[in-house]
């Protein structure tokens, strides 16, 4: 063991992968590097053929992930000025339910020449939402057959998950499905690349793979979805599961060559960007809810007891920390919604200001939004531009902005969108509390913590003091913490989190007058939420159906 050992944490996000070199004894982050994925999110045209993708599709290219191993890890080591021989372990986290169809040896089918032109052979990114019809059928069949696992997922599973995406693959591209031996979480695929061993992680297997009490949904249920799908679990999914923080294997010689790290060091079982962040924020006790706010938001929290929360993403034994029930909820679009607005809805004059002042458009709009009184813009928005992950679990819903007039300006809408996402988080917290899972502390992590106005809005809307994670790279630090545990430097997650995690407690306090102003706007949000989302009017579903229909017709004409 080196005198002052180091670990490497690797965080694979939606757009890029980040490596961080961390000191084991105190969690100090010594060096970091980021590699943008060359192909980013493929949601427009397939790079190999330029084929247009239908609405709701979101793919990725697996070689982009390996590029992160080759470039970000050596760059982070160089940035840290670290001697690779001091590194004792590597841990990884990924977006969840980013799914790779692979052969028996882990080769992604998109890398086989015969499938390079088939969109279904590519990685289906977490926010690929085109399997909603399959998710609807899974939910209907589960209700009808009284499947015992359904309440563990708040009564509805999402189109983002393993079964819905796999059923879409089976039904729309049977030739790809037949050629696939393993339906692999990218979280586990990357560990497979590092070690040469395939281990499923307890987190995604539980939350996204419907693995509960040691079982997956049975053959009878799968047959009810589609007779040919009966053997999906046995033939494509089932595989040994590793607990979080356990050793998945040792770094292979090939991966050592890619990364510049010593072969044979510990590689931790894969993990998810959201869940892995809880120990980095020292939030591993029941009641401490962590909101990881980036392109999307995930809410994760441990609980001592098992409860059924309507519309939650899931509750999994050992899903965040071995030995506790891990609860998850989420919002599919948060930073993505602000990003969409900035990119597509702001006149050039704002970009000119941003350029002249060396600011981002987000910063310019935030500064203007900050000058508004609460409610002055006269707007209420619904944060559903990427569908609703909790508590309605419906990706056919879409964004709504009510109250626009000829005086409405981009900064008004921008603020309304910030607020809408805060209202969405409040709805999730209230739903947890009503189901007997009290939220005692809200801790925020992720890229959006840099927006101070947004943070204050969250404190004012939820009425809770906000703690903020100490690290700007929470998931990567969380992965490093798991690497240290897998390497044997700490006995468990609690001990490692206490030594290596960090949090700034009560960084934002709710302002009483703001809280009551937001109570009123939140009541309007709830009215719109229930009207458009709970059957008051199905207009959003009808519009989604029309969008899909016309896209299919257009595709047929090409
Ligand atoms: N100052 C800002 N205020 C609000 N949103 C921002 C700001 N800067 C970037 N964003 C949004 O934050 C998201 C990126 O968040 P980040 O945490 O870096 O990504 P990821 O979720 O992929 O890890 C993008 O969707 C972008 O539109
Ligand atoms: O789905 C989950 C967690 O369950 C996330 O991986 C997914 O929302 C992606 O998160 P990011 O927006 O990349 O932080």
XYZ file of C-alpha atoms and ligand atoms in Angstrom:
599
model
C 0.000 0.000 0.000
C 1.456 3.455 -0.919
C 2.120 5.879 1.974
C -0.600 8.321 0.896
C -2.898 6.359 -1.429
C -5.077 7.848 -4.157
C -8.178 6.671 -6.015
C -9.728 7.691 -9.330
C -13.444 8.468 -9.661
C -14.996 8.459 -13.121
C -18.375 10.056 -13.804
C -20.072 9.352 -17.141
C -22.730 12.060 -17.632
C -25.120 12.756 -20.486
C -22.690 14.820 -22.536
C -19.232 14.067 -21.158
C -17.126 11.898 -18.891
C -15.104 13.300 -16.001
C -12.144 11.808 -14.126
C -11.055 12.992 -10.687
C -7.972 11.975 -8.726
C -8.807 11.881 -5.019
C -6.728 11.407 -1.858
C -8.036 8.500 0.181
C -7.343 9.874 3.641
C -9.433 13.074 3.331
C -11.177 13.157 -0.035
C -9.061 16.039 -1.367
C -9.566 16.374 -5.131
C -6.086 16.726 -6.576
C -6.731 16.782 -10.294
C -9.527 16.516 -12.820
C -10.198 16.289 -16.556
C -13.281 16.133 -18.750
C -13.769 14.549 -22.151
C -16.830 15.555 -24.175
C -18.423 12.642 -26.025
C -17.556 13.015 -29.687
C -21.066 12.061 -30.801
C -22.844 13.667 -27.825
C -26.504 12.706 -27.703
C -27.671 11.259 -31.025
C -31.318 12.350 -31.184
C -31.520 13.800 -34.650
C -29.774 11.623 -37.252
C -27.797 8.395 -36.989
C -24.145 9.325 -37.676
C -23.451 6.193 -39.770
C -26.293 6.714 -42.272
C -27.712 10.195 -41.581
C -31.073 8.445 -41.092
C -33.504 10.725 -39.275
C -34.540 9.437 -35.850
C -38.172 9.514 -34.737
C -39.320 11.782 -31.863
C -38.319 10.612 -28.391
C -35.217 8.771 -29.560
C -31.870 9.420 -27.837
C -28.842 7.268 -28.642
C -25.139 7.241 -27.868
C -22.014 5.695 -29.335
C -20.115 3.367 -26.943
C -16.630 4.161 -28.243
C -17.148 7.678 -26.817
C -17.084 6.135 -23.332
C -13.781 4.338 -24.002
C -12.337 7.639 -25.224
C -12.957 8.994 -21.710
C -10.806 6.176 -20.268
C -8.062 6.923 -22.761
C -8.032 10.704 -22.413
C -9.680 11.959 -19.213
C -7.925 9.549 -16.835
C -4.337 10.302 -17.978
C -5.174 14.012 -18.135
C -6.553 13.986 -14.569
C -3.426 12.168 -13.335
C -1.272 14.780 -15.059
C -3.400 17.598 -13.651
C -2.905 16.149 -10.156
C 0.810 15.665 -10.702
C 0.116 12.181 -9.344
C 2.306 9.112 -9.559
C -0.018 6.437 -11.000
C 1.638 3.900 -8.680
C -0.067 5.644 -5.746
C -3.523 4.857 -7.159
C -5.119 1.857 -5.407
C -8.548 1.779 -6.993
C -10.952 3.130 -9.571
C -14.720 3.634 -9.242
C -17.255 4.623 -11.875
C -20.762 5.960 -12.151
C -22.988 6.370 -15.173
C -26.335 7.736 -16.213
C -28.853 5.046 -15.337
C -30.664 2.857 -17.774
C -28.405 3.839 -20.604
C -28.601 0.454 -22.281
C -26.200 -1.370 -24.606
C -27.162 -4.424 -26.633
C -24.004 -6.543 -26.619
C -22.612 -9.897 -27.734
C -21.388 -12.552 -25.272
C -17.996 -10.844 -24.980
C -19.483 -7.376 -24.476
C -19.027 -6.039 -28.015
C -21.780 -3.462 -28.638
C -23.904 -4.539 -31.618
C -23.478 -1.096 -33.189
C -19.800 -1.996 -33.661
C -20.654 -5.007 -35.858
C -20.638 -3.975 -39.546
C -23.991 -5.689 -40.198
C -25.717 -3.518 -37.577
C -23.859 -0.210 -37.922
C -26.807 1.259 -39.856
C -29.493 0.053 -37.444
C -30.482 2.618 -34.778
C -31.636 -0.172 -32.463
C -28.065 -1.546 -32.273
C -26.865 1.648 -30.561
C -26.867 2.651 -26.911
C -30.325 3.776 -25.826
C -29.580 6.729 -23.583
C -31.502 7.113 -20.297
C -33.649 9.781 -21.890
C -34.672 7.724 -24.893
C -38.439 8.012 -24.364
C -39.726 6.238 -27.462
C -40.644 3.090 -25.532
C -43.628 4.747 -23.825
C -46.183 2.489 -25.601
C -44.266 -0.539 -24.269
C -44.085 0.997 -20.783
C -47.850 1.571 -20.864
C -48.426 -2.100 -21.721
C -46.000 -3.245 -19.015
C -47.886 -1.168 -16.458
C -51.296 -2.372 -17.623
C -50.217 -6.033 -17.558
C -48.555 -5.644 -14.154
C -51.746 -4.146 -12.724
C -53.886 -6.843 -14.285
C -51.705 -9.717 -13.075
C -51.204 -8.116 -9.651
C -47.415 -8.178 -9.983
C -45.976 -7.766 -6.462
C -43.125 -5.512 -7.585
C -45.316 -2.731 -9.020
C -45.835 -0.811 -5.721
C -42.059 -0.734 -5.240
C -42.029 1.558 -8.300
C -44.769 3.864 -7.130
C -47.348 1.955 -9.201
C -45.815 2.751 -12.593
C -42.563 1.903 -14.336
C -40.995 4.325 -16.759
C -40.318 4.157 -20.479
C -36.676 4.876 -19.584
C -36.205 1.492 -17.978
C -34.627 -1.817 -18.974
C -37.840 -3.759 -19.667
C -39.602 -1.055 -21.709
C -36.543 -0.370 -23.865
C -35.894 -4.093 -24.337
C -39.479 -4.759 -25.373
C -39.233 -1.963 -27.914
C -36.030 -3.519 -29.246
C -37.660 -6.958 -29.408
C -40.714 -5.690 -31.262
C -39.128 -3.174 -33.623
C -35.805 -4.849 -34.455
C -36.109 -8.604 -33.878
C -32.865 -9.253 -35.782
C -30.905 -7.040 -33.365
C -32.688 -8.599 -30.387
C -31.801 -12.102 -31.602
C -28.122 -11.179 -32.040
C -27.960 -9.660 -28.556
C -26.643 -11.897 -25.763
C -26.572 -9.299 -22.972
C -28.779 -6.257 -22.401
C -26.191 -4.286 -20.455
C -26.361 -1.122 -18.393
C -23.593 1.213 -19.587
C -22.728 1.469 -15.859
C -21.773 -2.210 -15.958
C -20.387 -2.191 -19.488
C -17.693 0.331 -18.550
C -16.664 -1.815 -15.562
C -16.571 -4.755 -17.965
C -14.167 -2.751 -20.172
C -11.995 -1.981 -17.139
C -11.857 -5.493 -15.677
C -12.832 -7.963 -18.397
C -15.621 -9.176 -16.069
C -19.346 -8.534 -16.374
C -21.065 -7.811 -13.023
C -24.491 -6.187 -12.752
C -24.710 -3.511 -10.049
C -27.385 -3.697 -7.324
C -28.462 -0.104 -7.981
C -29.531 -0.262 -11.624
C -30.616 -3.907 -11.330
C -33.020 -2.837 -8.575
C -34.266 0.540 -9.787
C -34.242 0.034 -13.532
C -34.169 -3.752 -13.903
C -37.112 -4.611 -11.596
C -34.942 -6.906 -9.454
C -36.723 -7.130 -6.099
C -36.341 -9.650 -3.274
C -33.855 -11.618 -5.386
C -36.166 -12.030 -8.393
C -37.075 -10.440 -11.717
C -40.610 -10.446 -13.181
C -41.494 -14.035 -14.111
C -41.991 -15.775 -17.459
C -45.775 -15.659 -17.257
C -45.689 -11.877 -16.977
C -43.243 -11.550 -19.870
C -45.417 -13.856 -21.992
C -48.401 -11.594 -21.323
C -46.426 -8.697 -22.831
C -45.484 -10.644 -25.933
C -45.147 -14.437 -26.212
C -41.653 -14.266 -27.767
C -40.447 -12.036 -24.922
C -40.962 -14.803 -22.352
C -37.269 -15.736 -22.146
C -35.921 -12.152 -21.955
C -34.768 -12.377 -18.330
C -33.206 -15.837 -18.652
C -31.532 -15.275 -21.999
C -30.573 -11.596 -22.053
C -30.707 -10.016 -18.603
C -29.992 -12.283 -15.657
C -26.387 -12.131 -14.464
C -24.591 -12.060 -11.072
C -25.221 -8.855 -9.113
C -22.561 -7.020 -7.075
C -23.287 -4.795 -4.038
C -22.293 -1.120 -4.167
C -18.742 -0.534 -2.966
C -17.758 -4.158 -3.581
C -14.888 -5.244 -5.764
C -16.000 -5.966 -9.344
C -12.537 -7.123 -10.418
C -8.997 -5.967 -11.044
C -7.895 -3.455 -13.685
C -7.000 -5.418 -16.819
C -3.754 -4.927 -18.747
C -5.650 -3.435 -21.645
C -7.453 -0.924 -19.424
C -4.161 -0.174 -17.670
C -2.697 0.722 -21.062
C -5.682 2.960 -21.858
C -5.655 4.805 -18.547
C -1.998 4.829 -17.482
C -3.001 3.223 -14.153
C -1.304 0.094 -12.742
C -2.865 -3.209 -13.829
C -4.369 -5.201 -10.970
C -5.740 -2.297 -8.857
C -9.295 -2.559 -7.466
C -12.265 -1.658 -9.667
C -15.527 -1.053 -7.809
C -18.915 -2.400 -8.874
C -20.640 0.105 -11.189
C -22.962 2.745 -9.807
C -25.339 5.509 -10.893
C -24.438 9.196 -11.053
C -27.267 10.149 -8.722
C -27.001 7.466 -6.065
C -23.217 7.574 -5.886
C -23.418 11.250 -4.966
C -25.145 10.664 -1.599
C -21.937 9.655 0.263
C -20.010 12.463 -1.471
C -22.500 14.852 0.184
C -22.320 12.966 3.503
C -26.021 12.221 3.124
C -26.312 8.552 3.953
C -28.761 8.681 6.887
C -32.551 8.240 6.583
C -34.399 11.503 5.786
C -31.479 13.242 4.047
C -32.724 13.839 0.502
C -30.086 14.654 -2.114
C -31.232 16.432 -5.285
C -28.608 15.992 -7.984
C -29.404 18.806 -10.361
C -27.930 18.761 -13.845
C -29.568 18.171 -17.212
C -32.137 16.261 -15.151
C -32.679 16.004 -11.411
C -32.579 12.817 -9.379
C -33.786 12.775 -5.801
C -32.264 10.011 -3.700
C -32.713 9.276 -0.013
C -32.219 6.412 2.399
C -35.014 5.148 4.620
C -34.935 2.693 7.497
C -38.325 1.206 6.523
C -40.007 0.046 3.370
C -42.867 2.340 2.269
C -44.772 2.621 -0.979
C -44.677 6.149 -2.375
C -47.062 6.768 -5.295
C -45.196 7.826 -8.429
C -41.691 7.428 -7.003
C -39.084 5.905 -9.314
C -38.418 3.108 -6.894
C -37.344 1.772 -3.554
C -34.510 -0.750 -3.518
C -32.876 -2.653 -0.682
C -29.241 -1.497 -0.709
C -29.949 0.764 -3.706
C -27.846 3.625 -2.316
C -26.106 2.203 0.752
C -26.020 -1.499 1.561
C -28.345 -2.244 4.502
C -30.859 0.612 4.016
C -33.832 1.092 1.710
C -32.851 3.529 -1.038
C -35.643 5.740 -2.418
C -35.438 7.504 -5.763
C -37.591 10.066 -7.541
C -36.719 12.446 -10.328
C -37.463 15.083 -12.933
C -36.484 14.104 -16.476
C -35.765 17.626 -17.585
C -34.276 20.447 -15.492
C -31.034 21.969 -16.862
C -32.112 20.500 -20.203
C -35.205 22.729 -20.112
C -33.150 25.843 -19.329
C -30.699 24.760 -22.035
C -33.490 24.323 -24.589
C -34.850 27.786 -23.803
C -31.452 29.447 -24.035
C -30.657 27.721 -27.304
C -33.970 28.100 -29.110
C -36.022 30.928 -27.616
C -33.752 33.910 -26.963
C -33.174 36.737 -29.483
C -29.701 37.528 -30.768
C -29.497 40.771 -28.762
C -29.172 38.698 -25.569
C -26.335 36.669 -27.089
C -24.628 39.931 -28.040
C -24.797 41.110 -24.411
C -23.501 37.764 -23.194
C -20.593 37.862 -25.636
C -19.741 41.463 -24.807
C -19.681 40.737 -21.071
C -18.004 37.342 -21.312
C -21.000 35.654 -19.669
C -23.105 32.666 -20.656
C -26.694 33.268 -21.769
C -27.776 31.457 -18.595
C -25.904 34.029 -16.539
C -27.367 36.975 -18.439
C -30.917 35.658 -18.107
C -30.390 34.776 -14.444
C -29.183 38.291 -13.689
C -32.296 39.742 -15.349
C -34.570 37.203 -13.670
C -33.107 38.096 -10.281
C -34.463 41.634 -10.583
C -38.081 40.438 -10.751
C -40.489 40.274 -7.809
C -41.952 36.838 -7.246
C -44.954 36.479 -9.533
C -44.243 39.758 -11.389
C -43.885 37.892 -14.677
C -47.479 36.617 -14.352
C -46.440 33.144 -15.495
C -46.706 29.586 -14.278
C -44.944 26.815 -16.182
C -45.055 23.034 -16.086
C -41.605 21.428 -16.146
C -42.506 18.595 -18.506
C -40.485 19.382 -21.633
C -38.815 15.998 -21.219
C -41.911 14.345 -19.752
C -42.691 13.699 -16.104
C -40.643 11.093 -14.261
C -42.208 11.623 -10.788
C -44.947 11.630 -9.576
C -47.035 11.203 -12.727
C -44.543 8.940 -14.543
C -45.658 9.957 -17.998
C -43.354 10.858 -20.862
C -46.216 11.795 -23.179
C -46.664 14.973 -21.155
C -44.974 18.133 -22.409
C -44.094 21.622 -21.246
C -46.711 24.313 -20.652
C -46.228 28.029 -20.054
C -49.393 29.804 -18.914
C -49.891 33.541 -18.661
C -47.833 34.938 -21.557
C -48.703 38.383 -22.896
C -47.154 40.751 -25.409
C -45.065 42.129 -22.527
C -43.522 38.752 -21.725
C -39.751 38.769 -22.170
C -37.232 35.894 -22.263
C -36.059 36.611 -18.697
C -39.658 36.231 -17.491
C -40.036 32.845 -19.112
C -36.564 31.810 -17.934
C -37.506 32.593 -14.333
C -40.837 30.782 -14.711
C -38.958 27.719 -15.942
C -36.536 27.839 -12.982
C -39.558 28.049 -10.680
C -41.409 25.251 -12.458
C -38.598 22.817 -11.718
C -38.618 23.893 -8.051
C -42.381 23.282 -7.916
C -41.766 19.819 -9.399
C -39.302 19.074 -6.591
C -41.796 20.307 -3.958
C -44.445 17.991 -5.425
C -42.030 15.068 -4.994
C -41.149 15.988 -1.382
C -44.843 16.358 -0.458
C -45.634 12.991 -2.018
C -42.854 11.295 -0.003
C -44.032 12.882 3.226
C -47.664 11.947 2.619
C -46.555 8.327 2.177
C -44.746 8.263 5.533
C -41.195 8.920 4.296
C -40.251 12.213 5.981
C -37.704 14.468 4.315
C -35.686 16.124 7.086
C -32.973 17.791 5.031
C -32.573 18.823 1.380
C -29.033 18.686 0.041
C -28.281 19.888 -3.464
C -25.503 18.640 -5.709
C -24.656 18.869 -9.412
C -23.850 21.489 -11.998
C -26.862 23.682 -11.256
C -25.651 24.530 -7.724
C -23.667 27.291 -9.409
C -26.876 29.212 -10.085
C -27.490 31.020 -6.791
C -30.869 32.416 -7.819
C -32.036 28.902 -8.626
C -30.835 27.670 -5.220
C -32.681 30.454 -3.370
C -35.838 29.714 -5.386
C -35.609 26.048 -4.299
C -35.257 27.062 -0.623
C -38.198 29.480 -0.919
C -40.437 27.095 -2.863
C -39.822 24.064 -0.622
C -39.592 26.083 2.607
C -36.552 23.973 3.543
C -33.035 25.172 4.293
C -30.733 24.021 1.529
C -27.400 22.344 2.153
C -24.975 22.253 -0.751
C -22.439 19.552 -1.466
C -18.859 20.697 -0.943
C -17.586 19.233 -4.182
C -18.244 20.610 -7.659
C -17.895 17.072 -8.976
C -20.105 15.105 -6.588
C -20.661 11.973 -8.696
C -16.954 11.580 -9.488
C -16.086 12.058 -5.798
C -18.786 9.514 -4.903
C -17.213 7.075 -7.343
C -13.813 7.706 -5.783
C -15.351 6.946 -2.361
C -16.635 3.619 -3.694
C -13.198 2.916 -5.186
C -11.630 3.431 -1.741
C -14.095 0.991 -0.174
C -13.520 -1.592 -2.924
C -9.760 -1.247 -2.405
C -10.222 -1.983 1.316
C -9.232 1.489 2.597
C -12.529 1.884 4.514
C -14.830 -0.769 5.968
C -18.097 0.680 4.577
C -19.836 3.619 2.893
C -20.613 5.448 6.163
C -16.951 5.501 7.230
C -15.700 6.483 3.789
C -18.361 9.216 3.412
C -17.427 10.726 6.779
C -13.746 10.913 5.819
C -13.970 11.781 2.127
C -17.359 13.523 1.570
C -18.153 17.183 2.265
C -21.194 19.422 2.589
C -21.945 23.039 3.382
C -24.921 22.784 5.749
C -27.789 25.315 5.506
C -26.160 27.319 2.711
C -29.507 28.871 1.684
C -32.315 29.724 4.126
C -35.913 30.153 2.985
C -37.061 33.799 3.218
C -40.449 33.854 4.952
C -42.144 36.415 2.676
C -40.870 34.553 -0.403
C -42.198 31.274 0.966
C -45.733 32.613 1.241
C -45.552 34.275 -2.204
C -44.474 30.956 -3.665
C -47.216 29.072 -1.795
C -49.696 30.971 -3.958
C -47.868 30.264 -7.221
C -47.431 26.628 -6.198
C -51.203 26.335 -5.794
C -51.531 27.502 -9.422
C -48.839 25.013 -10.476
C -50.770 22.240 -8.729
C -53.976 23.257 -10.494
C -52.257 23.081 -13.898
C -50.347 19.901 -12.897
C -53.552 18.062 -12.051
C -55.547 19.470 -14.960
C -53.021 18.485 -17.631
C -51.417 15.540 -15.843
C -54.176 13.755 -13.990
C -56.855 13.521 -16.642
C -58.556 16.937 -16.315
C -57.787 17.388 -19.991
C -55.870 14.952 -22.160
C -54.725 17.586 -24.650
C -51.006 16.923 -24.063
C -51.460 13.234 -24.845
C -53.405 14.047 -27.999
C -50.695 16.429 -29.147
C -47.985 13.824 -28.478
C -49.934 11.244 -30.484
C -50.306 13.683 -33.387
C -46.597 14.527 -33.274
C -45.716 10.842 -33.412
C -48.192 10.113 -36.183
C -46.947 12.915 -38.419
C -43.324 11.984 -37.775
C -44.081 8.408 -38.825
C -45.801 9.603 -42.005
C -42.881 11.929 -42.801
C -40.426 9.088 -42.240
C -42.433 6.833 -44.560
C -42.235 9.496 -47.307
C -38.438 9.803 -47.103
N -25.965 29.102 -15.068
C -26.848 28.150 -15.366
N -28.099 28.215 -14.868
C -29.008 27.253 -15.145
N -28.744 26.195 -15.934
C -27.523 26.078 -16.454
C -26.515 27.045 -16.211
N -25.398 26.669 -16.892
C -25.703 25.491 -17.513
N -26.982 25.143 -17.262
C -27.662 23.905 -17.681
O -27.113 22.865 -16.866
C -27.062 21.616 -17.570
C -25.702 20.958 -17.368
O -25.596 20.520 -16.059
P -24.425 19.552 -15.604
O -24.604 19.229 -14.176
O -23.142 20.177 -16.005
O -24.656 18.295 -16.589
P -24.981 16.747 -16.391
O -26.369 16.620 -15.897
O -24.839 16.192 -17.780
O -23.961 16.230 -15.436
C -27.352 21.933 -19.011
O -28.617 21.379 -19.290
C -27.401 23.483 -19.097
O -28.457 23.891 -19.927
O -31.773 8.265 -14.325
C -30.874 8.638 -13.634
C -30.702 8.119 -12.279
O -31.649 7.130 -11.998
C -29.816 9.591 -14.125
O -28.715 8.831 -14.448
C -30.283 10.400 -15.309
O -31.322 11.204 -14.889
C -29.149 11.250 -15.900
O -28.657 12.174 -14.989
P -27.827 13.516 -15.438
O -28.820 14.488 -15.943
O -26.812 13.121 -16.470
O -27.192 13.981 -14.148
